[in-house]
mmCIF file of C-alpha atoms in Angstrom:
data_model
loop_
_atom_site.group_PDB
_atom_site.id
_atom_site.type_symbol
_atom_site.label_atom_id
_atom_site.label_comp_id
_atom_site.label_asym_id
_atom_site.label_seq_id
_atom_site.Cartn_x
_atom_site.Cartn_y
_atom_site.Cartn_z
ATOM 1 C CA MET A 1 0.124 0.102 0.207
ATOM 2 C CA ASP A 2 2.323 2.592 -1.381
ATOM 3 C CA GLU A 3 -0.374 4.985 -1.251
ATOM 4 C CA LEU A 4 -0.465 5.064 2.625
ATOM 5 C CA GLN A 5 2.095 7.767 3.313
ATOM 6 C CA PRO A 6 2.059 11.002 5.250
ATOM 7 C CA GLY A 7 0.316 13.984 3.349
ATOM 8 C CA ARG A 8 -0.917 11.882 0.427
ATOM 9 C CA ARG A 9 -4.905 12.577 -0.533
ATOM 10 C CA VAL A 10 -6.435 8.949 -0.381
ATOM 11 C CA VAL A 11 -9.956 6.850 -0.373
ATOM 12 C CA VAL A 12 -10.136 4.478 2.117
ATOM 13 C CA ARG A 13 -12.314 1.668 2.183
ATOM 14 C CA TYR A 14 -12.452 -0.151 5.410
ATOM 15 C CA SER A 15 -14.740 -2.886 6.903
ATOM 16 C CA LEU A 16 -16.638 -1.824 9.783
ATOM 17 C CA ASP A 17 -17.212 -5.315 10.901
ATOM 18 C CA PRO A 18 -14.241 -8.130 10.220
ATOM 19 C CA GLU A 19 -17.157 -10.688 9.937
ATOM 20 C CA ASP A 20 -19.415 -8.695 7.359
ATOM 21 C CA SER A 21 -17.255 -8.523 4.116
ATOM 22 C CA HIS A 22 -20.566 -6.235 2.611
ATOM 23 C CA SER A 23 -20.354 -4.001 5.663
ATOM 24 C CA THR A 24 -17.619 -1.633 4.515
ATOM 25 C CA SER A 25 -17.265 2.168 4.280
ATOM 26 C CA ASP A 26 -15.170 4.957 2.333
ATOM 27 C CA ALA A 27 -12.499 7.652 4.056
ATOM 28 C CA LEU A 28 -11.634 10.564 1.886
ATOM 29 C CA GLY A 29 -8.962 12.723 3.396
ATOM 30 C CA VAL A 30 -5.091 13.461 3.577
ATOM 31 C CA VAL A 31 -3.071 10.995 5.888
ATOM 32 C CA THR A 32 -1.383 12.204 8.950
ATOM 33 C CA THR A 33 0.193 9.140 10.354
ATOM 34 C CA VAL A 34 0.944 5.674 9.108
ATOM 35 C CA ASP A 35 2.673 3.056 11.845
ATOM 36 C CA GLU A 36 2.446 -0.503 11.890
ATOM 37 C CA ALA A 37 -0.854 -0.727 13.658
ATOM 38 C CA GLY A 38 -2.693 1.130 11.160
ATOM 39 C CA VAL A 39 -3.289 4.981 9.365
ATOM 40 C CA GLU A 40 -5.058 8.042 10.667
ATOM 41 C CA ILE A 41 -6.915 10.277 8.023
ATOM 42 C CA ASP A 42 -7.876 13.633 8.037
ATOM 43 C CA THR A 43 -11.462 13.703 6.930
ATOM 44 C CA LYS A 44 -13.933 16.803 6.811
ATOM 45 C CA ARG A 45 -15.265 15.097 9.948
ATOM 46 C CA GLY A 46 -12.281 14.868 11.654
ATOM 47 C CA PRO A 47 -9.210 12.719 12.693
ATOM 48 C CA LEU A 48 -10.338 9.016 11.719
ATOM 49 C CA ARG A 49 -7.770 5.868 12.494
ATOM 50 C CA ILE A 50 -8.429 3.022 10.366
ATOM 51 C CA SER A 51 -6.194 -0.325 11.520
ATOM 52 C CA ARG A 52 -4.007 -2.640 9.157
ATOM 53 C CA PRO A 53 -6.965 -5.300 8.764
ATOM 54 C CA GLN A 54 -9.536 -3.131 7.942
ATOM 55 C CA ILE A 55 -8.025 -1.816 5.031
ATOM 56 C CA LEU A 56 -9.188 -3.367 1.879
ATOM 57 C CA LEU A 57 -8.272 -0.630 -0.999
ATOM 58 C CA VAL A 58 -6.055 2.554 -0.895
ATOM 59 C CA HIS A 59 -6.487 4.599 -3.760
ATOM 60 C CA GLU A 60 -4.877 7.949 -4.141
ATOM 61 C CA VAL A 61 -6.350 11.111 -5.568
ATOM 62 C CA PRO A 62 -5.466 14.469 -6.620
ATOM 63 C CA PRO A 63 -5.920 17.509 -4.162
ATOM 64 C CA ALA A 64 -8.984 18.537 -3.348
ATOM 65 C CA PRO A 65 -10.421 20.975 -5.584
ATOM 66 C CA THR A 66 -10.528 25.104 -5.045
ATOM 67 C CA ARG A 67 -13.917 25.707 -6.908
ATOM 68 C CA SER A 68 -15.973 23.473 -9.759
ATOM 69 C CA GLY A 69 -14.523 23.213 -13.297
ATOM 70 C CA ARG A 70 -12.141 21.025 -15.178
ATOM 71 C CA THR A 71 -9.303 19.769 -13.060
ATOM 72 C CA HIS A 72 -6.339 21.586 -14.119
ATOM 73 C CA GLU A 73 -7.833 24.748 -13.624
ATOM 74 C CA ILE A 74 -9.120 23.864 -9.887
ATOM 75 C CA VAL A 75 -6.266 23.480 -8.037
ATOM 76 C CA SER A 76 -5.326 25.949 -5.115
ATOM 77 C CA ALA A 77 -1.973 27.990 -5.801
ATOM 78 C CA VAL A 78 -0.122 26.079 -2.381
ATOM 79 C CA ASP A 79 -1.332 22.758 -3.729
ATOM 80 C CA LEU A 80 0.620 23.326 -6.941
ATOM 81 C CA ARG A 81 3.724 24.292 -5.070
ATOM 82 C CA ARG A 82 3.493 21.046 -3.049
ATOM 83 C CA ILE A 83 3.076 18.790 -6.197
ATOM 84 C CA SER A 84 5.697 20.725 -7.824
ATOM 85 C CA ALA A 85 8.486 21.043 -5.225
ATOM 86 C CA ALA A 86 7.749 16.992 -4.905
ATOM 87 C CA ALA A 87 9.520 16.851 -8.258
ATOM 88 C CA TRP A 88 12.435 17.680 -7.746
ATOM 89 C CA LEU A 89 14.162 17.522 -4.109
ATOM 90 C CA PRO A 90 17.763 17.355 -3.012
ATOM 91 C CA GLN A 91 18.719 15.265 -0.248
ATOM 92 C CA ASP A 92 18.770 17.987 2.524
ATOM 93 C CA VAL A 93 15.254 18.974 3.235
ATOM 94 C CA SER A 94 13.493 20.036 6.370
ATOM 95 C CA TRP A 95 9.952 21.079 7.636
ATOM 96 C CA LEU A 96 10.307 24.018 9.323
ATOM 97 C CA HIS A 97 7.448 23.882 11.803
ATOM 98 C CA VAL A 98 6.618 24.644 15.522
ATOM 99 C CA GLU A 99 6.073 21.061 15.912
ATOM 100 C CA ASN A 100 9.225 19.820 14.707
ATOM 101 C CA LEU A 101 11.452 22.190 15.424
ATOM 102 C CA ARG A 102 13.363 21.014 18.335
ATOM 103 C CA ASN A 103 13.722 17.558 16.449
ATOM 104 C CA GLU A 104 15.235 19.997 12.657
ATOM 105 C CA GLY A 105 17.512 17.887 11.076
ATOM 106 C CA THR A 106 18.205 16.686 7.743
ATOM 107 C CA GLU A 107 15.716 13.976 6.092
ATOM 108 C CA SER A 108 16.194 12.555 3.234
ATOM 109 C CA ALA A 109 13.660 12.754 0.203
ATOM 110 C CA ALA A 110 12.106 9.328 0.605
ATOM 111 C CA ASP A 111 11.139 10.315 4.037
ATOM 112 C CA LEU A 112 9.983 14.117 3.352
ATOM 113 C CA SER A 113 6.508 13.210 3.813
ATOM 114 C CA LEU A 114 6.662 12.868 7.390
ATOM 115 C CA LEU A 115 5.569 16.333 7.897
ATOM 116 C CA GLN A 116 3.662 18.313 5.139
ATOM 117 C CA LYS A 117 3.440 21.600 6.893
ATOM 118 C CA GLY A 118 5.007 24.492 7.701
ATOM 119 C CA TRP A 119 8.170 25.892 5.821
ATOM 120 C CA LEU A 120 9.854 23.582 3.553
ATOM 121 C CA LEU A 121 13.775 23.966 3.049
ATOM 122 C CA ARG A 122 15.565 22.731 0.381
ATOM 123 C CA SER A 123 19.546 22.486 0.262
ATOM 124 C CA SER A 124 21.905 21.010 -2.588
ATOM 125 C CA ASP A 125 25.049 21.825 -4.089
ATOM 126 C CA SER A 126 23.531 21.830 -7.919
ATOM 127 C CA ALA A 127 23.100 25.585 -8.478
ATOM 128 C CA THR A 128 19.146 24.978 -8.795
ATOM 129 C CA ARG A 129 17.224 27.577 -7.029
ATOM 130 C CA ARG A 130 13.994 25.102 -6.592
ATOM 131 C CA ALA A 131 16.558 23.110 -4.842
ATOM 132 C CA ASN A 132 18.286 25.678 -2.867
ATOM 133 C CA SER A 133 15.259 27.571 -1.618
ATOM 134 C CA CYS A 134 12.671 27.781 1.083
ATOM 135 C CA LEU A 135 9.035 27.501 0.243
ATOM 136 C CA PRO A 136 6.346 28.428 2.670
ATOM 137 C CA VAL A 137 3.327 26.060 2.385
ATOM 138 C CA THR A 138 1.210 26.010 5.366
ATOM 139 C CA ASP A 139 1.984 28.768 8.840
ATOM 140 C CA SER A 140 4.945 27.084 10.306
ATOM 141 C CA GLY A 141 3.464 28.163 14.144
ATOM 142 C CA LEU A 142 6.261 30.298 14.701
ATOM 143 C CA GLY A 143 5.010 33.675 13.321
ATOM 144 C CA TRP A 144 6.386 35.095 10.276
ATOM 145 C CA GLU A 145 9.654 37.486 11.525
ATOM 146 C CA GLN A 146 10.731 33.985 13.808
ATOM 147 C CA SER A 147 9.966 32.088 10.888
ATOM 148 C CA LEU A 148 12.846 34.240 8.613
ATOM 149 C CA ASP A 149 15.072 34.175 11.314
ATOM 150 C CA ALA A 150 14.937 30.506 11.649
ATOM 151 C CA VAL A 151 15.356 29.942 7.810
ATOM 152 C CA GLU A 152 18.522 32.387 7.638
ATOM 153 C CA GLU A 153 20.074 30.624 10.385
ATOM 154 C CA TRP A 154 19.409 27.180 7.977
ATOM 155 C CA TYR A 155 21.008 28.229 5.572
ATOM 156 C CA ARG A 156 23.805 30.156 7.145
ATOM 157 C CA THR A 157 25.049 27.215 8.896
ATOM 158 C CA ARG A 158 25.420 25.187 5.471
ATOM 159 C CA GLU A 159 27.395 28.591 4.222
ATOM 160 C CA LYS A 160 24.311 29.424 1.953
ATOM 161 C CA PRO A 161 22.540 32.347 0.526
ATOM 162 C CA SER A 162 19.370 32.621 2.842
ATOM 163 C CA ARG A 163 16.643 32.261 -0.487
ATOM 164 C CA ILE A 164 12.496 32.130 -0.640
ATOM 165 C CA GLN A 165 10.472 31.501 -3.093
ATOM 166 C CA ILE A 166 7.253 33.499 -2.696
ATOM 167 C CA TYR A 167 4.170 33.172 -4.640
ATOM 168 C CA SER A 168 0.864 34.191 -6.035
ATOM 169 C CA ALA A 169 -2.835 32.826 -5.574
ATOM 170 C CA ASP A 170 -3.541 33.384 -9.170
ATOM 171 C CA ASP A 171 -2.049 35.194 -12.453
ATOM 172 C CA SER A 172 -0.968 38.103 -10.760
ATOM 173 C CA SER A 173 1.164 39.728 -8.708
ATOM 174 C CA THR A 174 -0.495 39.325 -5.543
ATOM 175 C CA LEU A 175 0.911 37.084 -2.766
ATOM 176 C CA ALA A 176 -0.616 33.954 -1.687
ATOM 177 C CA PRO A 177 -1.945 33.688 1.902
ATOM 178 C CA GLU A 178 0.740 31.068 2.150
ATOM 179 C CA CYS A 179 3.250 33.580 2.101
ATOM 180 C CA GLU A 180 1.728 37.375 1.739
ATOM 181 C CA GLY A 181 2.853 38.403 5.388
ATOM 182 C CA LEU A 182 6.710 38.237 4.276
ATOM 183 C CA ALA A 183 6.748 41.379 1.528
ATOM 184 C CA PRO A 184 7.503 44.040 4.125
ATOM 185 C CA LEU A 185 10.110 41.352 6.273
ATOM 186 C CA LEU A 186 11.995 40.686 2.958
ATOM 187 C CA SER A 187 12.123 44.229 1.736
ATOM 188 C CA ALA A 188 13.183 45.526 5.069
ATOM 189 C CA ARG A 189 16.298 42.869 5.363
ATOM 190 C CA GLY A 190 17.370 43.414 1.583
ATOM 191 C CA TYR A 191 15.967 40.703 -0.024
ATOM 192 C CA SER A 192 15.485 41.156 -3.925
ATOM 193 C CA PRO A 193 13.165 39.310 -6.352
ATOM 194 C CA SER A 194 13.854 37.204 -8.844
ATOM 195 C CA GLU A 195 11.989 37.391 -12.431
ATOM 196 C CA ALA A 196 8.854 35.532 -12.241
ATOM 197 C CA VAL A 197 8.424 32.001 -13.396
ATOM 198 C CA LEU A 198 5.461 31.361 -14.175
ATOM 199 C CA LEU A 199 3.035 27.831 -13.265
ATOM 200 C CA LEU A 200 1.149 26.646 -16.294
ATOM 201 C CA THR A 201 -1.132 23.861 -16.121
ATOM 202 C CA GLY A 202 -2.861 21.845 -18.641
ATOM 203 C CA ALA A 203 -5.135 18.570 -19.279
ATOM 204 C CA THR A 204 -2.766 15.789 -21.007
ATOM 205 C CA ALA A 205 -5.466 15.037 -23.459
ATOM 206 C CA GLU A 206 -5.586 18.154 -24.869
ATOM 207 C CA ALA A 207 -1.916 18.410 -24.647
ATOM 208 C CA ALA A 208 -1.133 15.054 -26.060
ATOM 209 C CA ALA A 209 -3.552 16.510 -29.369
ATOM 210 C CA GLY A 210 -4.532 13.271 -30.066
ATOM 211 C CA ALA A 211 -1.710 11.063 -29.838
ATOM 212 C CA SER A 212 -2.394 7.993 -27.852
ATOM 213 C CA ALA A 213 0.907 6.742 -27.079
ATOM 214 C CA PRO A 214 4.272 9.043 -27.239
ATOM 215 C CA ALA A 215 5.646 7.189 -30.430
ATOM 216 C CA GLU A 216 2.623 8.947 -32.068
ATOM 217 C CA ALA A 217 3.879 12.846 -30.817
ATOM 218 C CA ALA A 218 6.443 12.483 -33.388
ATOM 219 C CA ALA A 219 7.511 15.163 -35.623
ATOM 220 C CA PRO A 220 8.239 13.607 -39.626
ATOM 221 C CA GLY A 221 12.216 12.693 -39.420
ATOM 222 C CA LEU A 222 11.812 12.208 -35.377
ATOM 223 C CA ALA A 223 11.466 9.117 -33.570
ATOM 224 C CA ILE A 224 10.276 9.421 -29.172
ATOM 225 C CA ASP A 225 11.778 7.506 -27.149
ATOM 226 C CA VAL A 226 11.194 6.558 -23.034
ATOM 227 C CA ALA A 227 13.733 5.708 -21.144
ATOM 228 C CA ASP A 228 13.560 5.300 -16.814
ATOM 229 C CA ALA A 229 17.678 6.680 -17.004
ATOM 230 C CA PRO A 230 18.780 9.894 -18.907
ATOM 231 C CA THR A 231 21.763 9.004 -20.958
ATOM 232 C CA PRO A 232 25.250 11.000 -21.012
ATOM 233 C CA GLU A 233 23.671 12.770 -24.195
ATOM 234 C CA HIS A 234 20.967 14.388 -21.915
ATOM 235 C CA PHE A 235 23.288 15.759 -18.981
ATOM 236 C CA ALA A 236 25.402 16.718 -21.826
ATOM 237 C CA ALA A 237 22.442 19.410 -23.245
ATOM 238 C CA TRP A 238 21.373 20.220 -19.756
ATOM 239 C CA THR A 239 24.444 21.156 -17.948
ATOM 240 C CA SER A 240 25.550 22.961 -21.230
ATOM 241 C CA GLN A 241 22.574 25.307 -20.090
ATOM 242 C CA ARG A 242 24.044 25.650 -16.682
ATOM 243 C CA SER A 243 26.720 28.193 -15.753
ATOM 244 C CA PRO A 244 30.277 28.105 -16.285
ATOM 245 C CA GLY A 245 30.844 29.357 -12.735
ATOM 246 C CA ASP A 246 28.997 26.008 -10.922
ATOM 247 C CA ALA A 247 30.838 24.634 -7.816
ATOM 248 C CA SER A 248 32.315 21.374 -8.857
ATOM 249 C CA GLY A 249 29.917 19.241 -7.083
ATOM 250 C CA ALA A 250 27.290 20.712 -9.083
ATOM 251 C CA ALA A 251 27.114 18.510 -11.675
ATOM 252 C CA GLU A 252 26.844 15.319 -9.282
ATOM 253 C CA ALA A 253 24.669 16.973 -6.899
ATOM 254 C CA PHE A 254 22.507 17.833 -10.074
ATOM 255 C CA ARG A 255 22.362 14.233 -11.920
ATOM 256 C CA SER A 256 21.113 13.131 -7.929
ATOM 257 C CA LEU A 257 18.574 15.563 -8.282
ATOM 258 C CA ILE A 258 17.301 14.694 -12.031
ATOM 259 C CA THR A 259 17.454 10.728 -11.229
ATOM 260 C CA ALA A 260 16.022 10.779 -7.382
ATOM 261 C CA ASP A 261 12.290 10.986 -8.227
ATOM 262 C CA GLN A 262 10.421 7.368 -9.265
ATOM 263 C CA PRO A 263 8.273 7.402 -11.179
ATOM 264 C CA CYS A 264 10.477 9.043 -13.387
ATOM 265 C CA GLU A 265 10.924 8.770 -16.800
ATOM 266 C CA PHE A 266 13.045 10.829 -19.575
ATOM 267 C CA VAL A 267 10.974 11.362 -23.373
ATOM 268 C CA THR A 268 13.653 12.092 -26.061
ATOM 269 C CA ALA A 269 12.919 12.914 -29.419
ATOM 270 C CA TYR A 270 16.137 11.262 -31.401
ATOM 271 C CA ALA A 271 16.937 12.724 -35.234
ATOM 272 C CA GLN A 272 17.207 9.338 -37.997
ATOM 273 C CA HIS A 273 20.010 9.658 -39.923
ATOM 274 C CA PRO A 274 20.322 7.844 -43.651
ATOM 275 C CA ASP A 275 23.220 5.652 -42.073
ATOM 276 C CA GLY A 276 20.948 4.268 -39.021
ATOM 277 C CA SER A 277 22.718 5.947 -36.483
ATOM 278 C CA ARG A 278 20.443 9.006 -34.382
ATOM 279 C CA SER A 279 20.867 12.249 -32.602
ATOM 280 C CA MET A 280 19.273 13.456 -29.519
ATOM 281 C CA VAL A 281 17.079 16.622 -30.220
ATOM 282 C CA SER A 282 14.838 17.301 -27.555
ATOM 283 C CA ALA A 283 14.035 15.739 -24.125
ATOM 284 C CA ALA A 284 12.581 16.342 -20.999
ATOM 285 C CA ARG A 285 11.916 14.791 -17.370
ATOM 286 C CA VAL A 286 8.273 13.376 -16.464
ATOM 287 C CA VAL A 287 7.420 12.448 -12.783
ATOM 288 C CA GLU A 288 4.380 11.831 -11.531
ATOM 289 C CA ARG A 289 2.664 13.168 -8.229
ATOM 290 C CA SER A 290 -0.685 13.145 -6.210
ATOM 291 C CA LYS A 291 -1.965 11.955 -9.605
ATOM 292 C CA TRP A 292 -0.357 15.365 -11.527
ATOM 293 C CA GLY A 293 2.303 14.955 -14.229
ATOM 294 C CA VAL A 294 5.202 17.142 -13.762
ATOM 295 C CA ILE A 295 7.162 17.753 -16.778
ATOM 296 C CA THR A 296 10.474 19.401 -16.300
ATOM 297 C CA ASN A 297 14.138 19.817 -17.832
ATOM 298 C CA LEU A 298 12.828 20.438 -21.637
ATOM 299 C CA VAL A 299 15.812 21.376 -23.824
ATOM 300 C CA THR A 300 16.321 21.132 -27.602
ATOM 301 C CA ARG A 301 19.230 21.742 -29.205
ATOM 302 C CA PRO A 302 19.736 25.552 -30.144
ATOM 303 C CA ASP A 303 20.462 24.538 -33.516
ATOM 304 C CA LEU A 304 17.377 22.151 -34.406
ATOM 305 C CA ARG A 305 14.929 24.762 -32.307
ATOM 306 C CA ARG A 306 11.700 25.820 -34.037
ATOM 307 C CA ARG A 307 11.517 22.672 -36.103
ATOM 308 C CA GLY A 308 8.394 20.897 -34.238
ATOM 309 C CA ALA A 309 11.260 18.704 -31.917
ATOM 310 C CA GLY A 310 9.761 20.528 -28.341
ATOM 311 C CA ARG A 311 6.318 19.992 -29.315
ATOM 312 C CA SER A 312 6.619 16.470 -30.445
ATOM 313 C CA VAL A 313 8.252 15.101 -26.796
ATOM 314 C CA ALA A 314 5.470 17.857 -24.945
ATOM 315 C CA ARG A 315 3.027 15.869 -26.543
ATOM 316 C CA ALA A 316 4.634 12.849 -25.991
ATOM 317 C CA ALA A 317 5.020 13.388 -22.218
ATOM 318 C CA ALA A 318 1.287 14.248 -22.210
ATOM 319 C CA ALA A 319 0.566 11.419 -23.947
ATOM 320 C CA LEU A 320 2.107 9.243 -21.769
ATOM 321 C CA LEU A 321 0.677 10.249 -18.896
ATOM 322 C CA ALA A 322 -2.705 10.199 -20.193
ATOM 323 C CA GLN A 323 -1.870 7.157 -20.660
ATOM 324 C CA ARG A 324 -1.437 6.158 -17.246
ATOM 325 C CA GLY A 325 -4.768 7.730 -16.504
ATOM 326 C CA VAL A 326 -3.386 11.391 -15.429
ATOM 327 C CA ARG A 327 -5.569 13.827 -16.397
ATOM 328 C CA SER A 328 -3.563 17.000 -15.503
ATOM 329 C CA TYR A 329 0.174 18.132 -15.434
ATOM 330 C CA LEU A 330 2.275 21.528 -14.588
ATOM 331 C CA VAL A 331 5.500 22.788 -15.606
ATOM 332 C CA ASP A 332 7.428 26.020 -14.769
ATOM 333 C CA ILE A 333 8.620 28.693 -16.762
ATOM 334 C CA GLU A 334 10.204 31.556 -16.370
ATOM 335 C CA ALA A 335 8.524 34.653 -17.614
ATOM 336 C CA SER A 336 11.539 35.718 -20.158
ATOM 337 C CA ASN A 337 11.011 32.113 -22.265
ATOM 338 C CA GLU A 338 9.042 33.404 -24.426
ATOM 339 C CA ALA A 339 9.547 30.069 -26.638
ATOM 340 C CA SER A 340 8.393 27.254 -23.517
ATOM 341 C CA LEU A 341 5.410 30.027 -22.725
ATOM 342 C CA ASN A 342 4.410 29.710 -26.716
ATOM 343 C CA LEU A 343 4.938 26.024 -26.896
ATOM 344 C CA PHE A 344 2.624 25.002 -23.697
ATOM 345 C CA GLY A 345 0.219 27.652 -24.449
ATOM 346 C CA SER A 346 -0.296 26.673 -28.189
ATOM 347 C CA LEU A 347 -1.476 23.163 -26.262
ATOM 348 C CA GLY A 348 -3.754 24.437 -24.322
ATOM 349 C CA ALA A 349 -2.159 25.132 -20.986
ATOM 350 C CA ALA A 350 -2.609 28.542 -19.022
ATOM 351 C CA VAL A 351 -0.893 30.463 -16.408
ATOM 352 C CA ARG A 352 -2.007 29.746 -12.994
ATOM 353 C CA HIS A 353 0.365 31.567 -10.572
ATOM 354 C CA ARG A 354 3.603 32.966 -10.720
ATOM 355 C CA SER A 355 6.381 32.964 -8.090
ATOM 356 C CA TRP A 356 9.712 34.613 -7.035
ATOM 357 C CA TYR A 357 13.196 33.303 -5.642
ATOM 358 C CA ALA A 358 13.501 36.463 -3.121
ATOM 359 C CA GLU A 359 17.331 36.657 -2.185
ATOM 360 C CA ARG A 360 19.748 37.795 0.224
ATOM 361 C CA ALA A 361 22.446 39.745 -0.801
#
């Protein structure tokens, strides 16, 4: 029952009477505690404890909608940020919350879901900002100023700059409630925001544009491949976009980041050559989290852009997700990346909210 992990939203069918197989009930909510004896779920009616012998079926479901509408349009900004964060986690993470402040330490990414409230602290030797920033998810219980003090101390002990990912509630510049109290503090302490990063969501079936399988998304002259692991060619393409000033350990940290999440797959468009050889033209990483697809690291050879390779990979990624019953996907794109914004916009995706990385000099 892999779905029974703290932080996941699930439906659990369980028996009310062990001697009567027809006496059952369903519980919908977020898993808060899991142990050898059973599970506790936070439902609309309050906490519900279910013993393991009672559990008949567990099914993970997407985050709760905030209003009526299409699935990818009705999830809150904070849940979208949770999903995005879960697809790109370094080894060094911790949750800042009053309940675990005394036991603050470094947890592995696999154990991250042990506490899904507070502020998520992330640190990596890679240069990736999402893996080196604090993400406010829920009230830490410490107050805005004390929380920021704790964040700065956490990064100070790691000899890294304090960086916080703040985000809006919708497609505007108005901060979401989870981080709105930070604005005056960050300004007073000399933090500067990065350019906006736009989070887009879309329906996988729409983005697949008629492709029922990844291979069907290939443009003429291209072949689509789906693999469980990236090749050296993938890393060469991704690392060519990194700053030449990256630390020596950044490449290995990036490797760990990009392959850490499971299930995690790599969709690649290859050009077929007359001699039977092939070369990579475009690729992307696809991770499934909370019944959502997260598309990251889309890259296309600079000399072969605007030839349909990036579109082929995006469509193939969507088709792969749709095949598995995943109806919605998200992608984070910097506001200045017009090519990617136009690509996903043409596949039906729309901006749901934006985020910024506020960094202290």
